[in-house]
JSON list of C-alpha atoms and ligand atoms in Angstrom, two decimals:
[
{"chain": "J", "resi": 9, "resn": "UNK", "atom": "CA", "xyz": [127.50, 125.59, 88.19]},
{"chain": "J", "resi": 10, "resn": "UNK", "atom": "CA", "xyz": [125.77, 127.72, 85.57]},
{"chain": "J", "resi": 11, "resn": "UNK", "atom": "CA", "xyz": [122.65, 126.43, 84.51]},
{"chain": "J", "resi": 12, "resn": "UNK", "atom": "CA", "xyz": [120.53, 127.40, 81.78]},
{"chain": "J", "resi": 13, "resn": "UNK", "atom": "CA", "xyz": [117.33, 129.20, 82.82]},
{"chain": "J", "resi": 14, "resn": "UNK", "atom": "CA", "xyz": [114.43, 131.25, 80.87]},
{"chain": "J", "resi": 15, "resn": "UNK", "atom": "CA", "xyz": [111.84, 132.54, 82.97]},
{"chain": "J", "resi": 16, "resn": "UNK", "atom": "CA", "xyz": [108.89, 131.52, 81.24]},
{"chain": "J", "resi": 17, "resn": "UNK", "atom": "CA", "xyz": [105.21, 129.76, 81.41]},
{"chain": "J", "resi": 18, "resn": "UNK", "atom": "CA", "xyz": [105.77, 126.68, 80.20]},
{"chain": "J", "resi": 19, "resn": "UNK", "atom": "CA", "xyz": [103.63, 124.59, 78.51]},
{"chain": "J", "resi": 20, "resn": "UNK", "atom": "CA", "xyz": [103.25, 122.48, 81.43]},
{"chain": "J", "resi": 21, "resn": "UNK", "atom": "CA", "xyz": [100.19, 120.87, 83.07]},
{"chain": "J", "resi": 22, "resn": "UNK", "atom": "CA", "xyz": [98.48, 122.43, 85.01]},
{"chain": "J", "resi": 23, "resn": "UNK", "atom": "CA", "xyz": [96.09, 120.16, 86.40]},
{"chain": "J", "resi": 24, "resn": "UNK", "atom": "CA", "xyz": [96.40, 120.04, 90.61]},
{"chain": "J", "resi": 25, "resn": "UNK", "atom": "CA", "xyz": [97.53, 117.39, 91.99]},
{"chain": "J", "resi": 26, "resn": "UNK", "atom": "CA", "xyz": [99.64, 116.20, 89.09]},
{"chain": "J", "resi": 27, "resn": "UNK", "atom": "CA", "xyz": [102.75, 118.49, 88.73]},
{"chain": "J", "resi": 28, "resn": "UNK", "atom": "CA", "xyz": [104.73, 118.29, 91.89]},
{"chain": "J", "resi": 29, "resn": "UNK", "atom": "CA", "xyz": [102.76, 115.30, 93.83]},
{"chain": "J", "resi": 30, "resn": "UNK", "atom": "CA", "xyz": [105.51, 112.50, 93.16]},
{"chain": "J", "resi": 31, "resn": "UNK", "atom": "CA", "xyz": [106.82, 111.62, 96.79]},
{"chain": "J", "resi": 32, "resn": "UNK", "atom": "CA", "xyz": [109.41, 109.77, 97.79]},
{"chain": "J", "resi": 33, "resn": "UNK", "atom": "CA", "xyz": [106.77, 107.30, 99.43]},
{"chain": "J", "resi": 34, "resn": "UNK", "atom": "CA", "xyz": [105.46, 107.16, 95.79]},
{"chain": "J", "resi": 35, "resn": "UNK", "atom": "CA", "xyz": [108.95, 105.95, 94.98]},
{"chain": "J", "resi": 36, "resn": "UNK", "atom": "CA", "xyz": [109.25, 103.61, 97.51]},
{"chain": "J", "resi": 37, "resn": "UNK", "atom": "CA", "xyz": [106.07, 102.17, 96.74]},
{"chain": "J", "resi": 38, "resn": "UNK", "atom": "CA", "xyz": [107.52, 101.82, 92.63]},
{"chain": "J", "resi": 39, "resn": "UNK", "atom": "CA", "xyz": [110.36, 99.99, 94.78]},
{"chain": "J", "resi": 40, "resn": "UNK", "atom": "CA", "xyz": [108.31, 97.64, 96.53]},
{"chain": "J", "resi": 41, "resn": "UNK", "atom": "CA", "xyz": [106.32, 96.34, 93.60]},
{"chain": "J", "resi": 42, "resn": "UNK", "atom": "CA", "xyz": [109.19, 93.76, 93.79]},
{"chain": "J", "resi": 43, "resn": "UNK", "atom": "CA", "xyz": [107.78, 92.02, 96.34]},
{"chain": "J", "resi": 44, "resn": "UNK", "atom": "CA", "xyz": [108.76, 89.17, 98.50]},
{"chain": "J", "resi": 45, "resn": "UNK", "atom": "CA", "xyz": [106.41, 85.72, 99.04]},
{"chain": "J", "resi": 46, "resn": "UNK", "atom": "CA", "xyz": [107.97, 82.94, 101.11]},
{"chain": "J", "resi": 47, "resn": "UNK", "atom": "CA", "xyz": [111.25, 84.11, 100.49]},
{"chain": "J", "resi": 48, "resn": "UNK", "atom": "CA", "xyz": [111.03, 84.76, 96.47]},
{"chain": "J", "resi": 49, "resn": "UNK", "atom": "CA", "xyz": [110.89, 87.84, 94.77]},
{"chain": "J", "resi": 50, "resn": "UNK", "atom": "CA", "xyz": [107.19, 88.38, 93.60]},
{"chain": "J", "resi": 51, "resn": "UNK", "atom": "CA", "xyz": [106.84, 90.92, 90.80]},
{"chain": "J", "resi": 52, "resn": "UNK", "atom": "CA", "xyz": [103.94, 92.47, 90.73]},
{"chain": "J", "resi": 53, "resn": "UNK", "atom": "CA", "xyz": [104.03, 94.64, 87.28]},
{"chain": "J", "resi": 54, "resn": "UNK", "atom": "CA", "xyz": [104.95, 91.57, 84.84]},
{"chain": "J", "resi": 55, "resn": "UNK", "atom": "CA", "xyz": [103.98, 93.53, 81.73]},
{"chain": "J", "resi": 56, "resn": "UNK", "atom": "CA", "xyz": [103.96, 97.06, 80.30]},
{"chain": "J", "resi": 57, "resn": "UNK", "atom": "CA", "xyz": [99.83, 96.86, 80.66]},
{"chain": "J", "resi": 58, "resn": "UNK", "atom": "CA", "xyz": [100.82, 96.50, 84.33]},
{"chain": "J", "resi": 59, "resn": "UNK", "atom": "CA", "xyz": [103.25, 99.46, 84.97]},
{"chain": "J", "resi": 60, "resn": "UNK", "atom": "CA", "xyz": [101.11, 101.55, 82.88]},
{"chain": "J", "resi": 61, "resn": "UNK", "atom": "CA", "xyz": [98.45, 100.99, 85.18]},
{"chain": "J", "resi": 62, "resn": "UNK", "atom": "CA", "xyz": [100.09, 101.35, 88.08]},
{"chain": "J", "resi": 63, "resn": "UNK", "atom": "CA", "xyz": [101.72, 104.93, 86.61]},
{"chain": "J", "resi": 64, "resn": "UNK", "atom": "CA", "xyz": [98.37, 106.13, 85.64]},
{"chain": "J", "resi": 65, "resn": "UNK", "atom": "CA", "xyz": [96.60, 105.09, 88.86]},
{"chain": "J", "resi": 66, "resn": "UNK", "atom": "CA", "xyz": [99.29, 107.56, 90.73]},
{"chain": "J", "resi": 67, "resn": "UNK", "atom": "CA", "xyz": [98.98, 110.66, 88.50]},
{"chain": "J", "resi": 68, "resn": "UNK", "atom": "CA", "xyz": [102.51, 109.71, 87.04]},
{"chain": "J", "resi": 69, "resn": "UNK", "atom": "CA", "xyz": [101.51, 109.72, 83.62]},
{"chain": "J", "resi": 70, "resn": "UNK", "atom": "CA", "xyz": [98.12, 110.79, 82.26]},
{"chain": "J", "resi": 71, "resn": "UNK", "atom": "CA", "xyz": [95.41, 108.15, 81.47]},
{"chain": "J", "resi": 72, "resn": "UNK", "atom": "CA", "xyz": [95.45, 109.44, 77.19]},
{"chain": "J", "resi": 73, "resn": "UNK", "atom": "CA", "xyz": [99.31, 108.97, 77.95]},
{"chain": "J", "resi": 74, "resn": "UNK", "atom": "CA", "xyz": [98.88, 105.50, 79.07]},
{"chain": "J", "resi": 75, "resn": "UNK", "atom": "CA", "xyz": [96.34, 104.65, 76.44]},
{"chain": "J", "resi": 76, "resn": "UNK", "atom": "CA", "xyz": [98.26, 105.71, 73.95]},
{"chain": "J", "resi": 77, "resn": "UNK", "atom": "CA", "xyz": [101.45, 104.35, 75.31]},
{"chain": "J", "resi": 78, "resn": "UNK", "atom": "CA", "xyz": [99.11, 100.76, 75.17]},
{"chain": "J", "resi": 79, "resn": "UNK", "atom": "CA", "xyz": [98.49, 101.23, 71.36]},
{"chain": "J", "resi": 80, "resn": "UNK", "atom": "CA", "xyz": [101.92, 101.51, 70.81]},
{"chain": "J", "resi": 81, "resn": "UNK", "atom": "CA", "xyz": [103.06, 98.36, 72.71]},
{"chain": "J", "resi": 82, "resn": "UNK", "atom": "CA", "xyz": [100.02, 96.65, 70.52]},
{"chain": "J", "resi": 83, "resn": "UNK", "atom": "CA", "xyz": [101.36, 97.85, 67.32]},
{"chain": "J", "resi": 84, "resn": "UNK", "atom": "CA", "xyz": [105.39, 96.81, 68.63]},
{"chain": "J", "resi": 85, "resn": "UNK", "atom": "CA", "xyz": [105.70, 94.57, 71.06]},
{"chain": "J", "resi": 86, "resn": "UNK", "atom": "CA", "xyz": [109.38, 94.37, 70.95]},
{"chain": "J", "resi": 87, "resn": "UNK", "atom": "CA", "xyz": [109.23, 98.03, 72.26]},
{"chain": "J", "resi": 88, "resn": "UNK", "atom": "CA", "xyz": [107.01, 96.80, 75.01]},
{"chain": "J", "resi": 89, "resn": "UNK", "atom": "CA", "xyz": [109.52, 94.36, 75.78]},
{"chain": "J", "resi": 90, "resn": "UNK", "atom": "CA", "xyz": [112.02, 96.73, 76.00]},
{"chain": "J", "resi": 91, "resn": "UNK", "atom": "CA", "xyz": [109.62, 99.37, 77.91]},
{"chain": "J", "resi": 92, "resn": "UNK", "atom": "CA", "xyz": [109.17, 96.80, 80.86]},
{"chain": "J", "resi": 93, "resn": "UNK", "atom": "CA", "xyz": [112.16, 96.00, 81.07]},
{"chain": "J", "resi": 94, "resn": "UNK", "atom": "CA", "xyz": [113.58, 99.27, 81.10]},
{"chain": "J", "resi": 95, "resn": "UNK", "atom": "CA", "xyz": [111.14, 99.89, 84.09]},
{"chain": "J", "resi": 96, "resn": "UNK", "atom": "CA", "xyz": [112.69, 96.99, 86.28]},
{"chain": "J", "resi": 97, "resn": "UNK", "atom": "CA", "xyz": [116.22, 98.32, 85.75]},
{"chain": "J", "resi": 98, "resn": "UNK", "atom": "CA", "xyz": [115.62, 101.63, 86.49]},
{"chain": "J", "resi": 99, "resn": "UNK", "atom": "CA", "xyz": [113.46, 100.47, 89.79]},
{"chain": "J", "resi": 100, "resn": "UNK", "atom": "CA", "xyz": [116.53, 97.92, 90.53]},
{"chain": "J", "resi": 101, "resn": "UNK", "atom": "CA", "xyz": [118.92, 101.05, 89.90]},
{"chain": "J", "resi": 102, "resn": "UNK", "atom": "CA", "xyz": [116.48, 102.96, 92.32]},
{"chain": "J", "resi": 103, "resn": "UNK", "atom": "CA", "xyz": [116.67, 99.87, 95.00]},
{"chain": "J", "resi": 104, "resn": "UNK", "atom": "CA", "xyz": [120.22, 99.99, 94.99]},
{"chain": "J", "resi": 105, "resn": "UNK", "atom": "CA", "xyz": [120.91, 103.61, 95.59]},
{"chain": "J", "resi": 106, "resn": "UNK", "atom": "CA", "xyz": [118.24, 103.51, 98.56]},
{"chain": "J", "resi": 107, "resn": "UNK", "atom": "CA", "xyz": [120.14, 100.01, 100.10]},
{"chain": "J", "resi": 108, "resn": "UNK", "atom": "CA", "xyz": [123.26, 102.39, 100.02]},
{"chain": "J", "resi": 109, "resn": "UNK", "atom": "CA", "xyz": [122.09, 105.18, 101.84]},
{"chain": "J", "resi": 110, "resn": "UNK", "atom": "CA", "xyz": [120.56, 102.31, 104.54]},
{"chain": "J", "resi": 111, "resn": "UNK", "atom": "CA", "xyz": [123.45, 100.29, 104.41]},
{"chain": "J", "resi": 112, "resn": "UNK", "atom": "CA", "xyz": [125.84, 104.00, 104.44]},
{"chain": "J", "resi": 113, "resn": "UNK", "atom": "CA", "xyz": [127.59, 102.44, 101.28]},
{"chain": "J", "resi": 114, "resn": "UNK", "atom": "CA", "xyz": [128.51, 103.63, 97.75]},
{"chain": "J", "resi": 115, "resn": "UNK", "atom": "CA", "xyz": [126.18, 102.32, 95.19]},
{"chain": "J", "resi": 116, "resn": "UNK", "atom": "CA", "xyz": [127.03, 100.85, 92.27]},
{"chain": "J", "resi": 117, "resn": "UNK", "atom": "CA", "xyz": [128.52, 103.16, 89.49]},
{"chain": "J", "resi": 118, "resn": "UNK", "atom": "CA", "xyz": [126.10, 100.92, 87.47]},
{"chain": "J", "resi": 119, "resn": "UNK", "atom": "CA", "xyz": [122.96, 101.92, 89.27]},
{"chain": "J", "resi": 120, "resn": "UNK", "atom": "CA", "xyz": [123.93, 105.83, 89.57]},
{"chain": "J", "resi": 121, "resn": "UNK", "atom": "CA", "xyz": [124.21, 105.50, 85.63]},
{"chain": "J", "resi": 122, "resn": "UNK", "atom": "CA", "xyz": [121.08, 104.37, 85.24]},
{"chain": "J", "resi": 123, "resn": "UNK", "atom": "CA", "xyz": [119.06, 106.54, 87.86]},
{"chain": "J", "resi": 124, "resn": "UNK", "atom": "CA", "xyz": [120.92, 109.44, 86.12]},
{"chain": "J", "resi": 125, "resn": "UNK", "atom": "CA", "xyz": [119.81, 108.35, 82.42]},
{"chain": "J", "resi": 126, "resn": "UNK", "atom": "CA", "xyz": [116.25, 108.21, 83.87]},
{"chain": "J", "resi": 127, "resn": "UNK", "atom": "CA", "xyz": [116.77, 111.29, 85.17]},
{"chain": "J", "resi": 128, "resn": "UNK", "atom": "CA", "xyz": [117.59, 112.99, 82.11]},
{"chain": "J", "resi": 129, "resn": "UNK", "atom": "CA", "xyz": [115.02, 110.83, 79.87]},
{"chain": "J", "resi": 130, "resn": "UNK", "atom": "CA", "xyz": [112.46, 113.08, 79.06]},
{"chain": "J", "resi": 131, "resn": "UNK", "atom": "CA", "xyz": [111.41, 115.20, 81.94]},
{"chain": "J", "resi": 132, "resn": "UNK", "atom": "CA", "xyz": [112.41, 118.77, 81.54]},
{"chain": "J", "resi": 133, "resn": "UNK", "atom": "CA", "xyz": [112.35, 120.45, 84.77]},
{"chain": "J", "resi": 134, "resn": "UNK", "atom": "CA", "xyz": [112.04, 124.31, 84.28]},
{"chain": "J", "resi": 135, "resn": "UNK", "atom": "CA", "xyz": [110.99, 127.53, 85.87]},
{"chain": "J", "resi": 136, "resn": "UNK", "atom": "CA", "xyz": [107.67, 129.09, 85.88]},
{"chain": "J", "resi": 137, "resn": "UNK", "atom": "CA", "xyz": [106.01, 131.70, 86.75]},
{"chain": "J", "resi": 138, "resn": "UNK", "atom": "CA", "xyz": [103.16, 131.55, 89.20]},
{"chain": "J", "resi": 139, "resn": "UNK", "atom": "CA", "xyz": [100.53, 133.86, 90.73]},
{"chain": "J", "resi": 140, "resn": "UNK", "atom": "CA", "xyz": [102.42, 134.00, 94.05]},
{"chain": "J", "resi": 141, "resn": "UNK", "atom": "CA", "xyz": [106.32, 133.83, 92.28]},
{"chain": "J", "resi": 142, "resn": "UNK", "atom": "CA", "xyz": [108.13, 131.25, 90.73]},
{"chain": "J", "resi": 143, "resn": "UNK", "atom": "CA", "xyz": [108.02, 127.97, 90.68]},
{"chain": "J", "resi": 144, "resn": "UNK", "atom": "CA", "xyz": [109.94, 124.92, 89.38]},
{"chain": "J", "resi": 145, "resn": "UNK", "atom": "CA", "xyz": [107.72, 122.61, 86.84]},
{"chain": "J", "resi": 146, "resn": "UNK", "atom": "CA", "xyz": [107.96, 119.25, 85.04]},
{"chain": "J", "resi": 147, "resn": "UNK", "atom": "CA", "xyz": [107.35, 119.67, 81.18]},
{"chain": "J", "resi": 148, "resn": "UNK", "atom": "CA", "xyz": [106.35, 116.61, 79.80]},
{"chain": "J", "resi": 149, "resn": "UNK", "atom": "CA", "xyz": [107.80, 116.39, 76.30]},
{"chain": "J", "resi": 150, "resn": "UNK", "atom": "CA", "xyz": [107.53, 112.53, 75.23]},
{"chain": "J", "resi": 151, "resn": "UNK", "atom": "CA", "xyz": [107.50, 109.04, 76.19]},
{"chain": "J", "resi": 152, "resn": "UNK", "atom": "CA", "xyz": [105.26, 108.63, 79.09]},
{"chain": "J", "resi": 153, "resn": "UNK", "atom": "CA", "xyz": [107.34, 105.32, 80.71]},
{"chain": "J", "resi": 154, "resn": "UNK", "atom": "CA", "xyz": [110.58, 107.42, 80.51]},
{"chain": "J", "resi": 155, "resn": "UNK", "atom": "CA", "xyz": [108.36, 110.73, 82.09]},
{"chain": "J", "resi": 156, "resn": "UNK", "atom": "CA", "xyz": [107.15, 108.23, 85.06]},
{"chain": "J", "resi": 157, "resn": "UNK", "atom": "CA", "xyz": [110.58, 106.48, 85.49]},
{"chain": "J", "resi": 158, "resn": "UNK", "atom": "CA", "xyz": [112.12, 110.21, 85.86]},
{"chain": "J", "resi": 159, "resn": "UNK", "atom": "CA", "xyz": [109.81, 111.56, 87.92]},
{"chain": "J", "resi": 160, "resn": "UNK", "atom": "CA", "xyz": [110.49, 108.95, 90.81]},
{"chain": "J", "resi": 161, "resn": "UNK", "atom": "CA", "xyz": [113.57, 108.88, 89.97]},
{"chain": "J", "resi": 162, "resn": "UNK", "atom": "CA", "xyz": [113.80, 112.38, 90.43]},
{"chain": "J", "resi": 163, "resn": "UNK", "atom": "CA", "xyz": [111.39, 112.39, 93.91]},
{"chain": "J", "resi": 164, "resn": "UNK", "atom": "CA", "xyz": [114.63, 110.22, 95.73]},
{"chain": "J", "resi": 165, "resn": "UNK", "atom": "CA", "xyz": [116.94, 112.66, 94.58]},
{"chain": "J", "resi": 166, "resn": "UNK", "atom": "CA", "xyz": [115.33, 115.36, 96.01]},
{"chain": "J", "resi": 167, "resn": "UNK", "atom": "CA", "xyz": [114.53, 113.51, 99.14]},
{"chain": "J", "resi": 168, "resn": "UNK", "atom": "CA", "xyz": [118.84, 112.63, 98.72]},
{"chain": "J", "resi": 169, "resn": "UNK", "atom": "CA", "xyz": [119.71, 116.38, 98.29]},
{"chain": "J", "resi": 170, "resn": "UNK", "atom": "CA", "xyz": [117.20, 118.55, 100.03]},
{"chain": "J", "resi": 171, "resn": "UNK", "atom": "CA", "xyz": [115.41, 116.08, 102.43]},
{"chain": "J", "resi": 172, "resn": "UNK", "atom": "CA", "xyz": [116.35, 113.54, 105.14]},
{"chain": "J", "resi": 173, "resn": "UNK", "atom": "CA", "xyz": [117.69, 110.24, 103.93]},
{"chain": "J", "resi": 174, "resn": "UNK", "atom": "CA", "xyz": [118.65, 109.10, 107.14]},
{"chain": "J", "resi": 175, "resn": "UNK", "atom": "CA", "xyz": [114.92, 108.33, 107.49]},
{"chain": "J", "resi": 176, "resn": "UNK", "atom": "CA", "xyz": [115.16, 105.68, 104.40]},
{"chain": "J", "resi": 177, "resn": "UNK", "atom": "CA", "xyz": [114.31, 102.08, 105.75]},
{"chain": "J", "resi": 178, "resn": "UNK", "atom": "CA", "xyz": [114.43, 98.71, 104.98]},
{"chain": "J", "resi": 179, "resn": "UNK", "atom": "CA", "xyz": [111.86, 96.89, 106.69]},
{"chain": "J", "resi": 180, "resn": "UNK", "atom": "CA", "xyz": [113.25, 95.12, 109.76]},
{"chain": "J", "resi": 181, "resn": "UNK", "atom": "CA", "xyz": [111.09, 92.03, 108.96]},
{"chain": "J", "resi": 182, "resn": "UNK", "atom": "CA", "xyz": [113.14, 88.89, 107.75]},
{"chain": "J", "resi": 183, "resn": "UNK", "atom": "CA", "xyz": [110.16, 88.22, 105.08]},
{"chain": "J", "resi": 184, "resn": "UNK", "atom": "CA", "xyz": [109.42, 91.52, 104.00]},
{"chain": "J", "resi": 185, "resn": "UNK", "atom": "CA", "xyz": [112.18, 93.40, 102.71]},
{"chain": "J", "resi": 186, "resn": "UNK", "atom": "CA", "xyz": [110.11, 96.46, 101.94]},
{"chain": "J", "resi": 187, "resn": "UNK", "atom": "CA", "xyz": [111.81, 100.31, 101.56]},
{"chain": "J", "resi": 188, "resn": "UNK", "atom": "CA", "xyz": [110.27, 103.15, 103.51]},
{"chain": "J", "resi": 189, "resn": "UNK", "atom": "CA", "xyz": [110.39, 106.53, 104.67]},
{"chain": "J", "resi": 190, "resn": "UNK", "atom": "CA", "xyz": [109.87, 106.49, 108.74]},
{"chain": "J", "resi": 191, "resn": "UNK", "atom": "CA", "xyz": [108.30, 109.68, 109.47]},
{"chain": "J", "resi": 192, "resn": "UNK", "atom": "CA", "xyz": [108.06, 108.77, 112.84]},
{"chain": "J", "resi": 193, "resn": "UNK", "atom": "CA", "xyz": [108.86, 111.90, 115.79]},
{"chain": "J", "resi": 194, "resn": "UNK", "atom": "CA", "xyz": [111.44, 109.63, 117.12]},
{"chain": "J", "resi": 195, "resn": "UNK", "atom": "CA", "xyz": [112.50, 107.87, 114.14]},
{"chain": "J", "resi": 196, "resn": "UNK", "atom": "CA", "xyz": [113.18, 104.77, 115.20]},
{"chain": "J", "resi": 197, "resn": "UNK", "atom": "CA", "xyz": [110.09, 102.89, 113.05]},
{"chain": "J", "resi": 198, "resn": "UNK", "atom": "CA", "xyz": [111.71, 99.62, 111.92]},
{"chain": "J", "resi": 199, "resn": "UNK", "atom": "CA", "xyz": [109.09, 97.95, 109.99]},
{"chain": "J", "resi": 200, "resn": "UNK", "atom": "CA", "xyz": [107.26, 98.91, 107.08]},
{"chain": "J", "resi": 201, "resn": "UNK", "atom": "CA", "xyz": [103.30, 98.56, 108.33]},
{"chain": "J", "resi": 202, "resn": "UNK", "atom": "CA", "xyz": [103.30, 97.92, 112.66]},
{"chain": "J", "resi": 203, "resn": "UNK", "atom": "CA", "xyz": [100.44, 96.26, 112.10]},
{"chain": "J", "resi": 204, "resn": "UNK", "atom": "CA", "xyz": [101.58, 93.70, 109.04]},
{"chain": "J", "resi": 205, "resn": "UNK", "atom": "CA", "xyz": [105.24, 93.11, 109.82]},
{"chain": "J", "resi": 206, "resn": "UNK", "atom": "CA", "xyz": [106.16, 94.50, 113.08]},
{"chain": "J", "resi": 207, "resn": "UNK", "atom": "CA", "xyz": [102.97, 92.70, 114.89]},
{"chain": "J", "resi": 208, "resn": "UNK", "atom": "CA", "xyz": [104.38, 89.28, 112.88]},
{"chain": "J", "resi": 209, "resn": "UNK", "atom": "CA", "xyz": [107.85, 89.87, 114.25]},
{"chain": "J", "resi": 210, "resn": "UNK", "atom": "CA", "xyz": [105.99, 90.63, 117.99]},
{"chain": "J", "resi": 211, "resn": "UNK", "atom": "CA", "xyz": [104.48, 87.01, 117.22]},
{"chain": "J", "resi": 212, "resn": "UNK", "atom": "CA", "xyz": [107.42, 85.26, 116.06]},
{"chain": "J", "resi": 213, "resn": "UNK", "atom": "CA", "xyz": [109.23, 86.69, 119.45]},
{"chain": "J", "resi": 214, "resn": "UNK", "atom": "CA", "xyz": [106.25, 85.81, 121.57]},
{"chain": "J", "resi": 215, "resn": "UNK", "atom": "CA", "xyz": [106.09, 81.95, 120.23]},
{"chain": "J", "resi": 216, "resn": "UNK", "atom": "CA", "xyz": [109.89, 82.10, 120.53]},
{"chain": "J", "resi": 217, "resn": "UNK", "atom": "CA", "xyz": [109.57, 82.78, 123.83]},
{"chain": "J", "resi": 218, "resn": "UNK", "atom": "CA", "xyz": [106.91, 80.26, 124.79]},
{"chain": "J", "resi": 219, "resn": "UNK", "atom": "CA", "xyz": [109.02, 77.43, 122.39]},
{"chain": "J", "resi": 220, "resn": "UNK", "atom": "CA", "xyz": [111.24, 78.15, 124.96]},
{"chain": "J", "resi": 221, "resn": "UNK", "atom": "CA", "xyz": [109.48, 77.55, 128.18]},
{"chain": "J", "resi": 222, "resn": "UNK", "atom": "CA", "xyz": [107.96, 74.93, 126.81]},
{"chain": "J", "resi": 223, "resn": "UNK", "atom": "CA", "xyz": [110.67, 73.46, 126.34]},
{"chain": "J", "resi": 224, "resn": "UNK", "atom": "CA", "xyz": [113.68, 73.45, 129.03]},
{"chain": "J", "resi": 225, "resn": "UNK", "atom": "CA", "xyz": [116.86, 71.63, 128.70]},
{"chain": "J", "resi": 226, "resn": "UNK", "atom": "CA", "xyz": [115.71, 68.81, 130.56]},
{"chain": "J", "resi": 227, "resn": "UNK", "atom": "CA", "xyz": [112.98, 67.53, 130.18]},
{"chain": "J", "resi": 228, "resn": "UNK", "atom": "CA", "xyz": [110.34, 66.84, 133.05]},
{"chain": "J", "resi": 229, "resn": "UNK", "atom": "CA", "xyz": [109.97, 62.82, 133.18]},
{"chain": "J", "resi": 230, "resn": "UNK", "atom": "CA", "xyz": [106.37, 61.53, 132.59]},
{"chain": "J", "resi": 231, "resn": "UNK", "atom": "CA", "xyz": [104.57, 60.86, 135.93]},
{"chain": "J", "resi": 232, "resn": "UNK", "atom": "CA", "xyz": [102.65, 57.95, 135.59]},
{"chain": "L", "resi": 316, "resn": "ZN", "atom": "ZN1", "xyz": [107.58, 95.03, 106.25]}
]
């Protein structure tokens, strides 16, 4: 495929830490802020104040970005509306394409649609020259939701194309439910945190166990 390319210095950011530091655990983390509590999805960015937050406090979008962004959502909160929304159904697209690759499935045309219109938002990725060579930069040309929502987006296709997916998880925890990237030497981690979920599940097997001791098919009769 031809593609396009000037070899220039864009007009990029050039702050550290903010240019290439989206990781697929970032993503995951974006995934699991649609959490689970006693069995019911818990959402835990409600509002466009939320996700803003939440973008800024990962270097996603800068904190003028987000301000301004805020102003905005003051001055038309039907925009808002539609902001927040649009950051659910791009993070529900994102679910869905990571459940694939666990469950070794085709995801649904619906969800590549809209992981591929996030990915082509806003963000324009570009060459640059560096002091050492070239490198490949985000330019951030407008709205900072779409610039955060394509910048995960685009950290899972990367991980997809050029990393290992077969290291995507779902947590093996019946009340959790949470995606991550096992790092592990063996790769074999099954929960999400050892010592949140896997030590409940070591419980649960453990009182499971005694239950069943406790309790054998017939039961001793009283001695009195
Ligand atoms: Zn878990």
């Amino acid at each position: 495929m031809w593609l396009p390319m000037t070899l220039s210095i864009a007009t990029h950011d050039a702050r550290p830490g903010h240019a290439h530091d989206v990781s697929v655990d970032t993503t995951f983390d974006f995934l699991n802020t649609l959490d689970t509590e006693d069995g019911f999805p818990h959402e835990t960015l409600p509002t466009l104040d939320d996700a803003l937050s939440w973008f800024a406090d990962r270097g996603l979008i800068h904190v003028e970005g987000a301000d301004r962004a805020r102003r905005e959502a003051a001055e038309w909160p039907d925009a808002a509306g539609r902001d927040i929304e649009r950051v659910h159904t791009v993070r529900d697209a994102l679910r869905e394409v990571a459940d694939a690759v666990v469950e070794h499935r085709v995801p649904r045309g619906s969800a590549l649609s809209e992981v591929n219109r996030a990915l082509h938002a806003r963000q324009v990725i570009e060459l640059v020259a560096g002091s050492d060579g070239v490198h490949v930069d985000h330019r951030h040309v407008g709205d900072p939701v779409d610039d955060a929502l394509a910048r995960l987006s685009d950290a899972l296709v990367r991980e997809l194309t050029a990393g290992e997916p077969e290291r995507i998880r779902v947590c093996a925890s019946d009340t959790c439910n949470w995606v991550f990237y096992d790092a592990s030497r063996t790769s074999r981690r099954r929960w999400c945190d050892m010592a949140t979920c896997g030590n409940r599940a070591k419980q649960a097997r453990h009182r499971a166990r005694k239950a069943e001791a406790a309790d054998p098919a017939e039961p001793a009769a009283p001695t009195a």
